[in-house]
C-alpha cells in the first residue's frame, strides 16, 4: 500500500520510450480551455532601498534580513488592522516588504465586509465549462484585491470521494480530469487579477471526520490517477501557493511530508511558490521545515521562537530558513507586491460580481428529473404557483465554515418567482416546516415571562425559573437563538444545549444553523410527558452582552404547518418546494437523507399535487425515497447570492438547464464507493484506506456494476438531443501519436434552444498490466444549439487521458493498443461507441 512513500526517491521522472514524459502539465483537452498560463504581467519595480534585478534583488533582501525578521515572514500573526481575513503576515517595513493578507475564497472572498457570494464550486463545476471557471476566478481575484487581500485560500482541489464529506460543496467533482481542468482555470482567473491563488488541501483531505489526525493510506498509482490531478493542474497553471492538509498521508502529516512537498510538488512538478500549513496543521519545527513547509498559519507555534532557537542551536540550518523566505519573497515579487509603487488596488465591481454569480448558478443547475412536462413553468402552470419550504422565503446562499461569505444581498426565491410570474399570476407561500420556532407564549409560563426578546447587558446576569404544564404527551422542539455566549437552558434539571467549542458549534445535523437575522440557532427535540415541567434559563451577559430568544415547536404546530402546505399545494396548479441541507467544514454529514421533516413534507405535498418541483439546495449527493412522487427535481446546490434569480430563470425556462452531475448520486447509503467498509470511510483506529484504488466516483459504480440513483454526467435539458456519426482517429490537436481526435454530431431534436454537455469516455488498454477504469472521462464539450440545429463536435483526447501511472516506473505510461471510445450524455448514457488503436509515441 505504501508505494508512494517507499519508492519516493525514484519519483523524479524517467523519460523512457512509451513513458509520457514529465508529470507537469494538466493536459486539459476540453476545447473551451483558453490557451496560455495567463498570469498578467505585473512587472514589479524594485523596493525603494533594495538592489534592482529579480533574483538578485531577493538575494540582496535576504542578506539584509535578520533571523527574527526572516522567521517573522514564515508564520502568521495577529493583524492590528484586520479586515476579517483568515491570515496575516506583518512583512518587514524597514526593507519595503509589505504585510500580506490572506483570505478564504472558495465561493467568494471571506472578510468582514460584504462581497459577491458566488455559487459553491460544485455548482460551478456542474457547468462542465473551464472558461466559466476562469471567469469565476477573476471575480474572486478582483474582489480579493479590492478588499485589501494579497492571497486567496482557494481553490480546493480535493476530490469528492464520499458523499458524506462535509466540504463537498467546496470541491468540484469526483472526477480527477474534470477537477484538474477547472482548478487550473480558476487559478488562472484569480491570478490574472493579481491575487495569489492557494490550492488546498494538499492532499487527501477528502473528509472532515477526524481530519486533524486521520492517516490516509493510498497507493502511488491511486494518488497520481485520482487526488493529485487537481493539484498538479494548479501547479501547471502557475499557482503561487499550496496549502498543506490537516491529515496524514501514508503515515506522515501532510505538512511535514517530504515525498509530497519536496519530491513530488517541487521535484517532479517544478512548483516554485511557497507551501503554507492549513490553520494549525503544522506539527513540528525541524521536520516540517526540512520537509518543505515554508509558512505556518495562523500563528508561530512551531515557526516562531522554536524555529529561531532551532537555527541558533544548529538543528535547523539557516539556509533552510533562507530557502523558505526566498520562495515567499520570489512569489510576492512575481505578483508585484515588492514594487516600490505597487499597483493600485481596483475598486470592487459588485454589479459585475453579481452578474457572474447569476450566470454560474444558472449554468450549473442540474435538472435531475422532469416528468410530464412539469418544467418549464408556462401557460396555466406558470400562472398559479405554490412556493413551499423555509428556504423559499429565506434564501439558502452558501455553506458554512471558511467558505462562508457575507453577501452583498440575496433576494428570496419567493420574490424572484413572484416577479417572474408577473401580475396576472397567483403565487402563494406556505412554510411547510418551521425551522426557527414560535415564541413561547408568556402565559404558558408560571411565572409569566417574555423569553423572546431578551437583551442582557455585559456582565449583568439574567435568570428565569418557572414551570409550564402540558395537557397531553407531545413531541417538542425547543430552540435557542442567540448572539454572544449561549444561555443555559435546563428542562427538568437537564441542560438542553451543552456547550461545545469550535467550528462545528452551530452544526445542526443538516438543519440551518443560523436564523435570518444572523443569530445562531440550536435545537433539541424531546418527547415530553403530560404534566408540569421545570424550565430554568440562565444568561451570564459575558464581556459583550448577549441577546437571545427561546422558542418552541409542538406536535400541533408541526401538523398545522404540514396541513397548510398541503392545502396551499392543492390550491395551485404547480408547486415549487425548496428543500435544503446545511453542510459545513469541520463536520461530515451523518446521513444522505434530507434533514428534519423534509422527506415527509415532500411526500405529502407531492401526493396533494403531482406537479411538484423539488428544488434542492444541498451540498452533495442526497438519497430520494420520495423521488417517484415528484414531477421534477432541480439540483441547485448552494447557489450563492443570486441563486433566487437563477432558479427562477430555470423554472420558467428562460435558461435551459445545462448543468450535469459532477458526482454520482447513490441509490442508497450502502451503495457508495465507501459504503459498507469502515476502513474506507470513516476509517478505523485513525487510519483510512483508499482501497477502492483508482476507482473513484463513477469509475467505482462501473467497475462494481452498481446502479446509481443518478449517474455522473447526468442532467436533463428542456429539449431533446441526438448523437450520431462518431469518428475516432489517432492524433489529437496537433496530430501527435499517443492522442486521439474524437468527432461526432450532436443534434437538437426538440423545439427549444438548449444546452448540452457532450461527454467522451475511453475504455482500458489491453496492453497495460495495470488496474484501469472501465471507462474514464477523457473530454467533454458544452454547447448551445437552436431547435433543429446540429453541430459537429471535436474533442481532442490527449496522452494523459490515455495513460496510467506505473508504480514500478514511477511514471505515466501510455495505454496503447485497441481501445474503446464512447460518446454521449452521461457516464451511463453513451449511444456512440467505436474502437481505435492507440499507437505508442
Ligand atoms: C480550513 C481552510 C481555510 C483555513 C483558514 C481551515 O480550517 O481547512 O480551508 O482556508 O481554515 O480559514
Short mmCIF file of N, CA and C in Angstrom, two decimals, residues 3 216 299 385 729:
data_model
loop_
_atom_site.label_atom_id
_atom_site.label_comp_id
_atom_site.label_asym_id
_atom_site.label_seq_id
_atom_site.Cartn_x
_atom_site.Cartn_y
_atom_site.Cartn_z
N UNK A 3 3.50 2.37 -1.52
CA UNK A 3 4.47 2.64 -2.58
C UNK A 3 4.82 4.11 -2.67
N UNK A 216 -4.29 8.81 6.01
CA UNK A 216 -4.89 8.31 4.78
C UNK A 216 -3.85 7.48 4.02
N UNK A 299 -0.44 31.09 13.32
CA UNK A 299 0.46 31.68 14.31
C UNK A 299 1.87 31.13 14.18
N UNK A 385 -49.09 29.24 -8.78
CA UNK A 385 -47.92 28.54 -8.22
C UNK A 385 -47.97 28.58 -6.69
N UNK A 729 -9.97 9.03 -34.66
CA UNK A 729 -8.72 8.70 -35.33
C UNK A 729 -7.55 9.09 -34.45
#
